[in-house]
Coordinates of N, CA and C in Angstrom, one line a residue:
M1 N 102.2 21.3 -64.6 CA 103.2 21.8 -65.5 C 102.6 23.1 -66.2
S2 N 103.5 24.1 -66.3 CA 103.1 25.4 -66.9 C 103.1 25.3 -68.4
K3 N 102.2 26.1 -69.0 CA 102.1 26.1 -70.4 C 102.7 27.4 -71.0
Q4 N 103.1 27.2 -72.2 CA 103.7 28.4 -73.0 C 102.7 29.5 -73.0
L5 N 103.2 30.7 -73.0 CA 102.4 32.0 -73.0 C 102.9 32.9 -74.0
T6 N 102.0 33.6 -74.8 CA 102.4 34.6 -75.7 C 101.9 35.9 -75.2
V7 N 102.7 36.9 -75.3 CA 102.3 38.3 -74.8 C 102.4 39.2 -76.0
V8 N 101.4 40.0 -76.2 CA 101.4 41.0 -77.3 C 101.1 42.3 -76.5
A9 N 102.1 43.2 -76.6 CA 101.9 44.5 -75.9 C 102.1 45.7 -77.0
T10 N 101.2 46.6 -76.9 CA 101.3 47.8 -77.8 C 101.6 49.0 -76.9
A11 N 102.4 49.9 -77.5 CA 102.8 51.2 -76.8 C 102.7 52.3 -77.9
R12 N 102.1 53.4 -77.4 CA 102.0 54.6 -78.3 C 102.8 55.7 -77.7
A13 N 103.7 56.2 -78.6 CA 104.5 57.3 -78.2 C 103.8 58.7 -78.1
K14 N 104.2 59.5 -77.2 CA 103.7 60.9 -77.3 C 104.3 61.5 -78.5
P15 N 103.6 62.5 -79.1 CA 104.1 63.2 -80.3 C 105.5 63.7 -80.0
G16 N 106.3 63.4 -81.0 CA 107.7 63.8 -80.9 C 108.6 62.8 -80.2
M17 N 108.0 61.8 -79.5 CA 108.8 60.9 -78.7 C 108.9 59.5 -79.4
E18 N 108.5 59.4 -80.7 CA 108.5 58.1 -81.3 C 109.9 57.4 -81.3
E19 N 110.9 58.2 -81.6 CA 112.3 57.7 -81.7 C 112.8 57.3 -80.3
E20 N 112.5 58.1 -79.3 CA 112.9 57.8 -77.9 C 112.2 56.6 -77.4
L21 N 110.9 56.5 -77.6 CA 110.2 55.3 -77.2 C 110.9 54.0 -77.9
G22 N 111.1 54.1 -79.2 CA 111.7 53.0 -79.9 C 113.1 52.6 -79.3
K23 N 113.9 53.6 -79.0 CA 115.2 53.4 -78.4 C 115.1 52.6 -77.1
R24 N 114.1 53.1 -76.2 CA 113.9 52.4 -74.9 C 113.4 51.0 -75.1
L25 N 112.5 50.8 -76.0 CA 111.9 49.5 -76.2 C 112.9 48.5 -76.8
L26 N 113.7 49.0 -77.7 CA 114.7 48.1 -78.4 C 115.8 47.8 -77.4
A27 N 116.0 48.6 -76.4 CA 117.0 48.3 -75.4 C 116.6 47.1 -74.5
L28 N 115.3 46.8 -74.5 CA 114.8 45.7 -73.7 C 115.0 44.3 -74.4
V29 N 115.2 44.3 -75.7 CA 115.2 43.1 -76.5 C 116.3 42.1 -76.1
E30 N 117.5 42.5 -76.1 CA 118.6 41.6 -75.9 C 118.6 41.0 -74.5
P31 N 118.5 41.8 -73.4 CA 118.4 41.3 -72.1 C 117.2 40.3 -71.9
S32 N 116.1 40.7 -72.5 CA 114.9 39.8 -72.4 C 115.1 38.5 -73.1
R33 N 115.7 38.5 -74.3 CA 116.0 37.3 -75.0 C 117.0 36.4 -74.2
A34 N 117.8 37.0 -73.4 CA 118.8 36.2 -72.6 C 118.2 35.5 -71.4
E35 N 116.9 35.9 -71.0 CA 116.3 35.3 -69.9 C 116.0 33.8 -70.1
E36 N 116.1 33.0 -69.1 CA 116.0 31.6 -69.3 C 114.7 31.2 -69.8
G37 N 113.6 31.8 -69.4 CA 112.2 31.4 -69.9 C 111.8 32.0 -71.2
C38 N 112.6 32.8 -71.8 CA 112.2 33.5 -73.0 C 112.4 32.6 -74.2
I39 N 111.3 32.4 -75.0 CA 111.4 31.6 -76.2 C 111.7 32.6 -77.4
S40 N 111.0 33.7 -77.4 CA 111.2 34.8 -78.4 C 110.8 36.1 -77.9
Y41 N 111.4 37.2 -78.4 CA 111.1 38.5 -77.9 C 111.4 39.5 -79.1
D42 N 110.4 40.0 -79.7 CA 110.6 40.8 -80.9 C 109.8 42.1 -80.8
M43 N 110.4 43.2 -81.3 CA 109.8 44.5 -81.2 C 109.5 45.0 -82.6
H44 N 108.4 45.5 -82.8 CA 107.9 46.0 -84.2 C 107.5 47.4 -84.1
Q45 N 107.6 48.1 -85.2 CA 107.1 49.5 -85.3 C 106.1 49.5 -86.5
S46 N 105.0 50.1 -86.3 CA 103.9 50.2 -87.3 C 104.5 50.9 -88.6
N47 N 104.1 50.3 -89.7 CA 104.5 50.9 -91.0 C 103.7 52.1 -91.3
D48 N 102.5 52.2 -90.8 CA 101.6 53.3 -91.1 C 101.5 54.4 -90.0
D49 N 102.0 54.0 -88.8 CA 101.9 55.0 -87.7 C 103.2 54.8 -86.8
P50 N 104.2 55.7 -87.1 CA 105.5 55.5 -86.4 C 105.4 55.7 -84.9
A51 N 104.3 56.2 -84.3 CA 104.2 56.3 -82.9 C 103.8 55.0 -82.2
L52 N 103.3 54.0 -83.0 CA 102.8 52.7 -82.5 C 103.9 51.6 -82.6
W53 N 104.2 51.1 -81.4 CA 105.1 50.0 -81.3 C 104.4 48.7 -80.7
L54 N 104.9 47.5 -81.1 CA 104.3 46.3 -80.7 C 105.5 45.3 -80.2
A55 N 105.3 44.8 -79.1 CA 106.2 43.7 -78.6 C 105.4 42.4 -78.8
Y56 N 106.1 41.4 -79.4 CA 105.6 40.1 -79.5 C 106.5 39.1 -78.8
E57 N 106.0 38.5 -77.7 CA 106.9 37.7 -76.9 C 106.3 36.3 -76.7
N58 N 107.2 35.3 -76.6 CA 106.7 34.0 -76.2 C 107.6 33.6 -75.0
W59 N 106.9 33.1 -74.0 CA 107.5 32.7 -72.7 C 107.2 31.2 -72.4
R60 N 108.1 30.6 -71.8 CA 107.9 29.1 -71.4 C 106.7 28.9 -70.5
S61 N 106.5 29.9 -69.6 CA 105.4 29.8 -68.6 C 105.1 31.1 -68.0
E62 N 103.9 31.1 -67.3 CA 103.5 32.3 -66.6 C 104.5 32.7 -65.5
E63 N 105.2 31.7 -64.9 CA 106.2 32.0 -63.9 C 107.4 32.7 -64.5
D64 N 107.8 32.3 -65.7 CA 108.9 32.9 -66.4 C 108.5 34.4 -66.7
L65 N 107.3 34.6 -67.1 CA 106.9 36.0 -67.4 C 106.9 36.8 -66.2
A66 N 106.4 36.3 -65.1 CA 106.4 37.0 -63.8 C 107.8 37.4 -63.4
R67 N 108.8 36.5 -63.6 CA 110.2 36.8 -63.3 C 110.7 37.9 -64.2
H68 N 110.3 37.9 -65.5 CA 110.6 38.9 -66.5 C 110.2 40.3 -66.0
F69 N 109.0 40.4 -65.4 CA 108.5 41.7 -65.0 C 109.2 42.2 -63.7
E70 N 110.0 41.4 -63.1 CA 110.8 41.8 -61.9 C 112.2 42.2 -62.3
M71 N 112.6 42.0 -63.5 CA 114.0 42.3 -64.0 C 114.2 43.8 -63.8
P72 N 115.4 44.2 -63.4 CA 115.7 45.6 -63.2 C 115.5 46.5 -64.4
Y73 N 115.9 46.0 -65.6 CA 115.7 46.8 -66.8 C 114.3 47.0 -67.2
L74 N 113.4 46.1 -66.9 CA 112.0 46.2 -67.1 C 111.4 47.2 -66.1
K75 N 111.8 47.1 -64.8 CA 111.3 48.0 -63.8 C 111.7 49.4 -64.1
A76 N 113.0 49.6 -64.6 CA 113.5 50.9 -65.0 C 112.6 51.5 -66.1
F77 N 112.3 50.7 -67.1 CA 111.4 51.2 -68.2 C 110.1 51.6 -67.6
A78 N 109.5 50.8 -66.8 CA 108.2 51.0 -66.2 C 108.2 52.3 -65.4
E79 N 109.2 52.6 -64.7 CA 109.3 53.8 -63.9 C 109.4 55.1 -64.7
S80 N 109.9 55.0 -65.9 CA 110.0 56.2 -66.7 C 109.1 56.2 -67.9
K81 N 108.2 55.3 -68.0 CA 107.4 55.1 -69.2 C 106.5 56.3 -69.5
D82 N 106.1 57.0 -68.5 CA 105.2 58.2 -68.7 C 105.8 59.3 -69.4
E83 N 107.2 59.3 -69.4 CA 107.9 60.4 -70.2 C 107.6 60.2 -71.7
V84 N 107.4 59.0 -72.1 CA 107.4 58.8 -73.6 C 106.0 58.2 -74.1
L85 N 105.2 57.7 -73.2 CA 104.0 57.0 -73.6 C 102.8 58.0 -73.6
A86 N 102.0 58.0 -74.7 CA 100.8 58.8 -74.8 C 99.6 58.2 -74.1
Q87 N 99.7 56.9 -73.8 CA 98.6 56.2 -73.1 C 99.2 55.0 -72.5
P88 N 98.5 54.4 -71.5 CA 99.0 53.2 -70.9 C 99.3 52.1 -71.9
L89 N 100.3 51.3 -71.5 CA 100.7 50.1 -72.3 C 99.4 49.2 -72.4
D90 N 99.2 48.5 -73.5 CA 98.2 47.5 -73.7 C 98.9 46.2 -73.7
V91 N 98.8 45.4 -72.6 CA 99.5 44.1 -72.6 C 98.4 43.0 -72.5
R92 N 98.5 42.1 -73.4 CA 97.6 41.0 -73.5 C 98.3 39.7 -73.6
K93 N 97.8 38.7 -72.8 CA 98.3 37.4 -72.8 C 97.5 36.4 -73.6
F94 N 98.1 35.5 -74.3 CA 97.5 34.5 -75.1 C 98.1 33.2 -74.9
S95 N 97.2 32.1 -75.0 CA 97.7 30.7 -74.9 C 97.6 30.1 -76.3
P96 N 98.7 29.4 -76.7 CA 98.7 28.8 -78.0 C 97.6 27.7 -78.1
K97 N 96.9 27.6 -79.2 CA 95.9 26.6 -79.4 C 96.1 25.7 -80.6
S98 N 97.2 25.9 -81.3 CA 97.5 25.1 -82.5 C 99.0 24.8 -82.5

């Protein structure tokens, strides 16, 4: 049986692209939340650094996350990410322990 998975991803916008990156990231929220394996999917912007965005996601399983990465809207974001990102996405997976 698969175990729940938490994903924390950070994205840094190129100078002047903070709003555009936010628009693109926020467009991922509703379709991601509608996916069967999605427990929660929330997007945050740093209070101190408007170029820094954070996705906090909880998935039912590693398999559900793998399906998420194959969704057309996520692939479309990945294909155009270099237009708005100052550096590669930092995506980290965590397993709940409490």
